[in-house]
mmCIF file of C-alpha atoms in Angstrom:
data_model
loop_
_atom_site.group_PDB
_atom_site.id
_atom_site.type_symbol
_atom_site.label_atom_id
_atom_site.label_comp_id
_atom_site.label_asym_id
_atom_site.label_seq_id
_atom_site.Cartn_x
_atom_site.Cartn_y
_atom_site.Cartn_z
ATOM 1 C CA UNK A 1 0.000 0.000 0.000
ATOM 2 C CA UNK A 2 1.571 3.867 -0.686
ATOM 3 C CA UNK A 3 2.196 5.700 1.944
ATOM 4 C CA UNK A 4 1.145 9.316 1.666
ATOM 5 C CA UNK A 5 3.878 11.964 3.052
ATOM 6 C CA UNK A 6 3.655 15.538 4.077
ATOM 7 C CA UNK A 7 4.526 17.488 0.433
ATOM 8 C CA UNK A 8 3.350 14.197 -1.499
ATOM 9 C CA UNK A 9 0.192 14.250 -3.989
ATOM 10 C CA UNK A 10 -3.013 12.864 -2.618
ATOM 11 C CA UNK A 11 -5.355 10.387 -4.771
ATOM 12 C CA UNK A 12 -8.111 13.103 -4.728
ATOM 13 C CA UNK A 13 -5.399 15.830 -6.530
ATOM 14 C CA UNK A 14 -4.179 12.853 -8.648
ATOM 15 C CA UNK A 15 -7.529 11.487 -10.135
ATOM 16 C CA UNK A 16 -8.749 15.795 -10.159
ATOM 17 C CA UNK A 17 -5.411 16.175 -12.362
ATOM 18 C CA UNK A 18 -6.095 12.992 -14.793
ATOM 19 C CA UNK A 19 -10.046 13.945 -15.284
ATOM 20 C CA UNK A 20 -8.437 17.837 -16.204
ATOM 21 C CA UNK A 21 -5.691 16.728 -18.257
ATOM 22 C CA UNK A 22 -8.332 14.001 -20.175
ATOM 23 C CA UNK A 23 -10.553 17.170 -20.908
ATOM 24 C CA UNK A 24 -7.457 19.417 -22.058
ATOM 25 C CA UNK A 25 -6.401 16.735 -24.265
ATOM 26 C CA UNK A 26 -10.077 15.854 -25.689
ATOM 27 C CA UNK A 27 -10.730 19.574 -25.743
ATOM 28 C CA UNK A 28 -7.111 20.549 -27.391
ATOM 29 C CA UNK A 29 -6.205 22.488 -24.503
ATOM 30 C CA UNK A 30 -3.188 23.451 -22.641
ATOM 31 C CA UNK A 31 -2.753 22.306 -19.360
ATOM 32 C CA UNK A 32 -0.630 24.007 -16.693
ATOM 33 C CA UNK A 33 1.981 22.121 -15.218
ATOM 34 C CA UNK A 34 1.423 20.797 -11.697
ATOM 35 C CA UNK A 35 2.641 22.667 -8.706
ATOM 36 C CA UNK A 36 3.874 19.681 -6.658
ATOM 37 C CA UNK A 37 6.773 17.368 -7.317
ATOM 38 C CA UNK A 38 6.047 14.176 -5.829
ATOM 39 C CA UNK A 39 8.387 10.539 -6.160
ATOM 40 C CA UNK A 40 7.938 9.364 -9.868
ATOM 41 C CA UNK A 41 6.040 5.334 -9.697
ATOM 42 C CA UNK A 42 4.623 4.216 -13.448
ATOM 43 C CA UNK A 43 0.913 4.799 -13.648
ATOM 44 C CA UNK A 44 -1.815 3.627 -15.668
ATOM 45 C CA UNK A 45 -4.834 5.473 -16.574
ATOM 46 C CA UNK A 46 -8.257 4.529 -17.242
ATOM 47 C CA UNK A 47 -10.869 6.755 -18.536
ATOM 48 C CA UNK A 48 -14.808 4.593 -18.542
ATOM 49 C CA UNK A 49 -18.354 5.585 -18.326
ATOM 50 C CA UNK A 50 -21.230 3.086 -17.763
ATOM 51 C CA UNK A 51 -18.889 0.104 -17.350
ATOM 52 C CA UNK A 52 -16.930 0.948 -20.414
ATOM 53 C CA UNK A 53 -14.110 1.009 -21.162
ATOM 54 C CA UNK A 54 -13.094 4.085 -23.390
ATOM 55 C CA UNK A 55 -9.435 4.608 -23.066
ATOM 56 C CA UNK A 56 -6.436 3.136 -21.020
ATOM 57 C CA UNK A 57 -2.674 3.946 -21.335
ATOM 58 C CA UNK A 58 0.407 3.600 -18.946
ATOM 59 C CA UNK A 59 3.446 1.996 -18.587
ATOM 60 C CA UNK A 60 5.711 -0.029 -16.503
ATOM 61 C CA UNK A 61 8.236 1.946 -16.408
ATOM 62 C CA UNK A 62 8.121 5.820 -15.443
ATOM 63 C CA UNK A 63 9.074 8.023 -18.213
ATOM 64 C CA UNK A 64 9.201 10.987 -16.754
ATOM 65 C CA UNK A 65 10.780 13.027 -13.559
ATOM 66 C CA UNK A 66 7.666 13.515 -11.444
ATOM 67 C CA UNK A 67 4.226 11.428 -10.419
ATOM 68 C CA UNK A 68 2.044 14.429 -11.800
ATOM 69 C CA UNK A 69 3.489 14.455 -14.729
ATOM 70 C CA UNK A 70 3.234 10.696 -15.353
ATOM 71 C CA UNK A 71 -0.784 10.976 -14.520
ATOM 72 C CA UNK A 72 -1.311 13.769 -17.305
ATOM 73 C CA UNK A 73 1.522 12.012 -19.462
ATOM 74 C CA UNK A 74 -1.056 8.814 -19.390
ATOM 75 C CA UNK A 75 -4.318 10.775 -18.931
ATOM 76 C CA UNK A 76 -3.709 12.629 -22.211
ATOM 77 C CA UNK A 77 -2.815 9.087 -24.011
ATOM 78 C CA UNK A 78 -5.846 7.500 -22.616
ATOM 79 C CA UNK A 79 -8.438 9.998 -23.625
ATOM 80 C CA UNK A 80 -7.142 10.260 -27.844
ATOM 81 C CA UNK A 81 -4.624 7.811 -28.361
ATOM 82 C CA UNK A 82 -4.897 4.324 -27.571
ATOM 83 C CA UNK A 83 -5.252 2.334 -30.536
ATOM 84 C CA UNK A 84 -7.716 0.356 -29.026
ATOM 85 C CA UNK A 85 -10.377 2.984 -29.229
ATOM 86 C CA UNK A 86 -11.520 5.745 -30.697
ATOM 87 C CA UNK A 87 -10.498 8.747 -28.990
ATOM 88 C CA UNK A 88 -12.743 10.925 -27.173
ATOM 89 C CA UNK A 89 -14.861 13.566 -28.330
ATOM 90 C CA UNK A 90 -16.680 16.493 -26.347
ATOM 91 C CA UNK A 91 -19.754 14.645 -25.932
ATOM 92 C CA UNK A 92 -17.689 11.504 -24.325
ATOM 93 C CA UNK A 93 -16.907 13.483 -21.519
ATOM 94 C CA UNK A 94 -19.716 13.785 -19.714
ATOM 95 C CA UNK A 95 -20.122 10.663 -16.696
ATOM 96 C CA UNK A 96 -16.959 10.010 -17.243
ATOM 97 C CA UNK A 97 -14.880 7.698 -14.613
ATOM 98 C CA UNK A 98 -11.439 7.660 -14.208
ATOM 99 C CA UNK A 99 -8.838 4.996 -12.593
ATOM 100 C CA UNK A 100 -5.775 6.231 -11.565
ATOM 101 C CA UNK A 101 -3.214 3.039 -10.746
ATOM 102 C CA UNK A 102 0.116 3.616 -9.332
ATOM 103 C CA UNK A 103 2.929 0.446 -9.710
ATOM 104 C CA UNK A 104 4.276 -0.024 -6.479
ATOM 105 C CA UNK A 105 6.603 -3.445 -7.517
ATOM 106 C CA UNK A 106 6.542 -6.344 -9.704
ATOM 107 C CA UNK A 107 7.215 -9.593 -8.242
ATOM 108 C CA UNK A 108 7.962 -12.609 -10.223
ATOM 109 C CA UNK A 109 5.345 -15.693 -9.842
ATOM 110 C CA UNK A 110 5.780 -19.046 -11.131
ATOM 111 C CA UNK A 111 1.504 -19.684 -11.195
ATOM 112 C CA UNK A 112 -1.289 -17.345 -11.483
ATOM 113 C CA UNK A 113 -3.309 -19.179 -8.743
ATOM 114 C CA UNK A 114 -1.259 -16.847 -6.370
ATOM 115 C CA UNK A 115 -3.058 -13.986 -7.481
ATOM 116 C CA UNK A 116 -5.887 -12.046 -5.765
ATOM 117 C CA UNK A 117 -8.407 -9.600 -7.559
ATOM 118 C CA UNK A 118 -6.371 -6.446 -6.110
ATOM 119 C CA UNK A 119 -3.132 -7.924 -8.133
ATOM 120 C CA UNK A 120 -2.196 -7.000 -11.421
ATOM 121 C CA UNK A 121 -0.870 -9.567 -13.759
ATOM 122 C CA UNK A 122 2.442 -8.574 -16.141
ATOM 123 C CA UNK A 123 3.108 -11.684 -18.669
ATOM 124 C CA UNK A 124 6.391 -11.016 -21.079
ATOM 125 C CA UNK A 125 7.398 -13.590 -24.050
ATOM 126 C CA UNK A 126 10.541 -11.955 -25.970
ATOM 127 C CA UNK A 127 9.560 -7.962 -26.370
ATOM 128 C CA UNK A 128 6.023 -8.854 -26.205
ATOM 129 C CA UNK A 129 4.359 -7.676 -22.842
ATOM 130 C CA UNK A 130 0.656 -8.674 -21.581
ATOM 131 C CA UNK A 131 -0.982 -6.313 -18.860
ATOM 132 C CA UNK A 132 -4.001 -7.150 -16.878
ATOM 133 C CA UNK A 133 -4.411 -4.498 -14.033
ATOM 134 C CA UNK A 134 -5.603 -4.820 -10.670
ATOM 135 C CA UNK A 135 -9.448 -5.971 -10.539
ATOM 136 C CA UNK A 136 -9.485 -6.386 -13.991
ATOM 137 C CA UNK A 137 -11.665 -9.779 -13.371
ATOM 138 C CA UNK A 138 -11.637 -12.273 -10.884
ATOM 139 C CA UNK A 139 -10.779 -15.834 -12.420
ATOM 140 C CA UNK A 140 -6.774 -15.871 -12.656
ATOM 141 C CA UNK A 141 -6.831 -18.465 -15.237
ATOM 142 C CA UNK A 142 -9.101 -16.045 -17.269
ATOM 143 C CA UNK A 143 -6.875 -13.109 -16.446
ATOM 144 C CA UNK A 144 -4.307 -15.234 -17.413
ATOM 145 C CA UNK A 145 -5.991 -15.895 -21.332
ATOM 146 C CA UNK A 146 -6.503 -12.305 -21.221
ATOM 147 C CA UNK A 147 -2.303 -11.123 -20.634
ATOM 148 C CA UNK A 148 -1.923 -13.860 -23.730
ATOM 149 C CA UNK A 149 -4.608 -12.148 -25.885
ATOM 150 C CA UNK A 150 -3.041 -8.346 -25.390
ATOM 151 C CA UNK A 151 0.762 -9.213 -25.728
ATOM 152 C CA UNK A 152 -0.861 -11.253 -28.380
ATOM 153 C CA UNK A 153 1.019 -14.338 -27.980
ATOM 154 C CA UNK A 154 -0.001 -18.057 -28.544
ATOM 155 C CA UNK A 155 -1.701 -19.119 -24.686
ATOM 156 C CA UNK A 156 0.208 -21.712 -23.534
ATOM 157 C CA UNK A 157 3.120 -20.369 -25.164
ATOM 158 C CA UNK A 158 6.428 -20.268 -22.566
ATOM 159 C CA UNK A 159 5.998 -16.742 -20.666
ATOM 160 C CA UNK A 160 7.438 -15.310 -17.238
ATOM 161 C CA UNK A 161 4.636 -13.996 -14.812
ATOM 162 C CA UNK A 162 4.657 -11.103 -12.425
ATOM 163 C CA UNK A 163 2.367 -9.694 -9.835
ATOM 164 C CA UNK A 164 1.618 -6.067 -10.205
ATOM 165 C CA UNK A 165 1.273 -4.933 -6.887
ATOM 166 C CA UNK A 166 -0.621 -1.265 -7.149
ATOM 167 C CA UNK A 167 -2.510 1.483 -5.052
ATOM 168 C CA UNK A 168 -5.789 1.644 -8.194
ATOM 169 C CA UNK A 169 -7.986 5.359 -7.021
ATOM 170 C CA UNK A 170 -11.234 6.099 -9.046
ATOM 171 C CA UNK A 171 -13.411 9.059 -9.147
#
């Protein structure tokens, strides 16, 4: 679990900064940098409505110097660049629901039954990488199908397995 410290960014600022910087980006407007400069951790964003799924981009590895910027960094990919849908429009915006998941570790696993719902899964074959995130479904065998299907490798195919443990904030 994170630990907040004095100075650090709360979940409430960081979801409030992803739902701005999804509107800047699906509005083509700037966004002023963040005031804070809390510990850099890689971060995935999710942007839904209704269930949904409409956008959702991160990384495992930070790729830039500060947590705020890694949440509008993904927020802005999410909302009108991820291949897998088509980005957001005006009209998209409104219920919106966004998840805001911070990578504390990844620990390697030799079985998915050691999984619970609040664990990610990371699968890798070669250069090809599989994501599920935290309570992304229940069944870990399904999960498991599911890292196959998006690093888009053969299931059964030889992979190494890691738990994603994450802090995952909605709003």
């Amino acid at each position: 679990m994170c630990v907040w410290t004095p100075g650090s960014a709360e979940p409430a600022q960081l979801i409030d900064l992803a739902k701005k910087a999804v509107v800047a980006e699906t509005l083509g407007k700037p966004l002023p940098a963040p005031m804070t400069q809390t510990s850099v951790k890689p971060v995935f964003v999710t942007i839904e409505r209704n269930g949904v799924v409409l956008g959702c981009r991160g990384s495992l590895h930070a790729r830039t110097s500060q947590l705020e910027q890694e949440v509008i960094l993904n927020a802005r990919a999410a909302a009108r660049h991820d291949p897998r849908y088509k980005p957001l429009s005006a009209k998209d915006l409104k219920g919106i629901l966004v998840t805001v998941t911070l990578i504390d570790r990844l620990e390697t696993i030799n079985d998915v039954s050691q999984l619970t719902p609040k664990d990610g899964l990371v699968l890798q074959s070669g250069d090809k990488f599989g994501v599920v995130l935290p309570w992304e479904g229940k069944d870990p065998k399904v999960r498991l199908e599911w890292a196959y299907r998006k690093a888009g490798v053969r299931v059964g195919a030889p992979v190494s397995l890691q738990r994603m443990a994450a802090e995952r904030y909605r709003g």
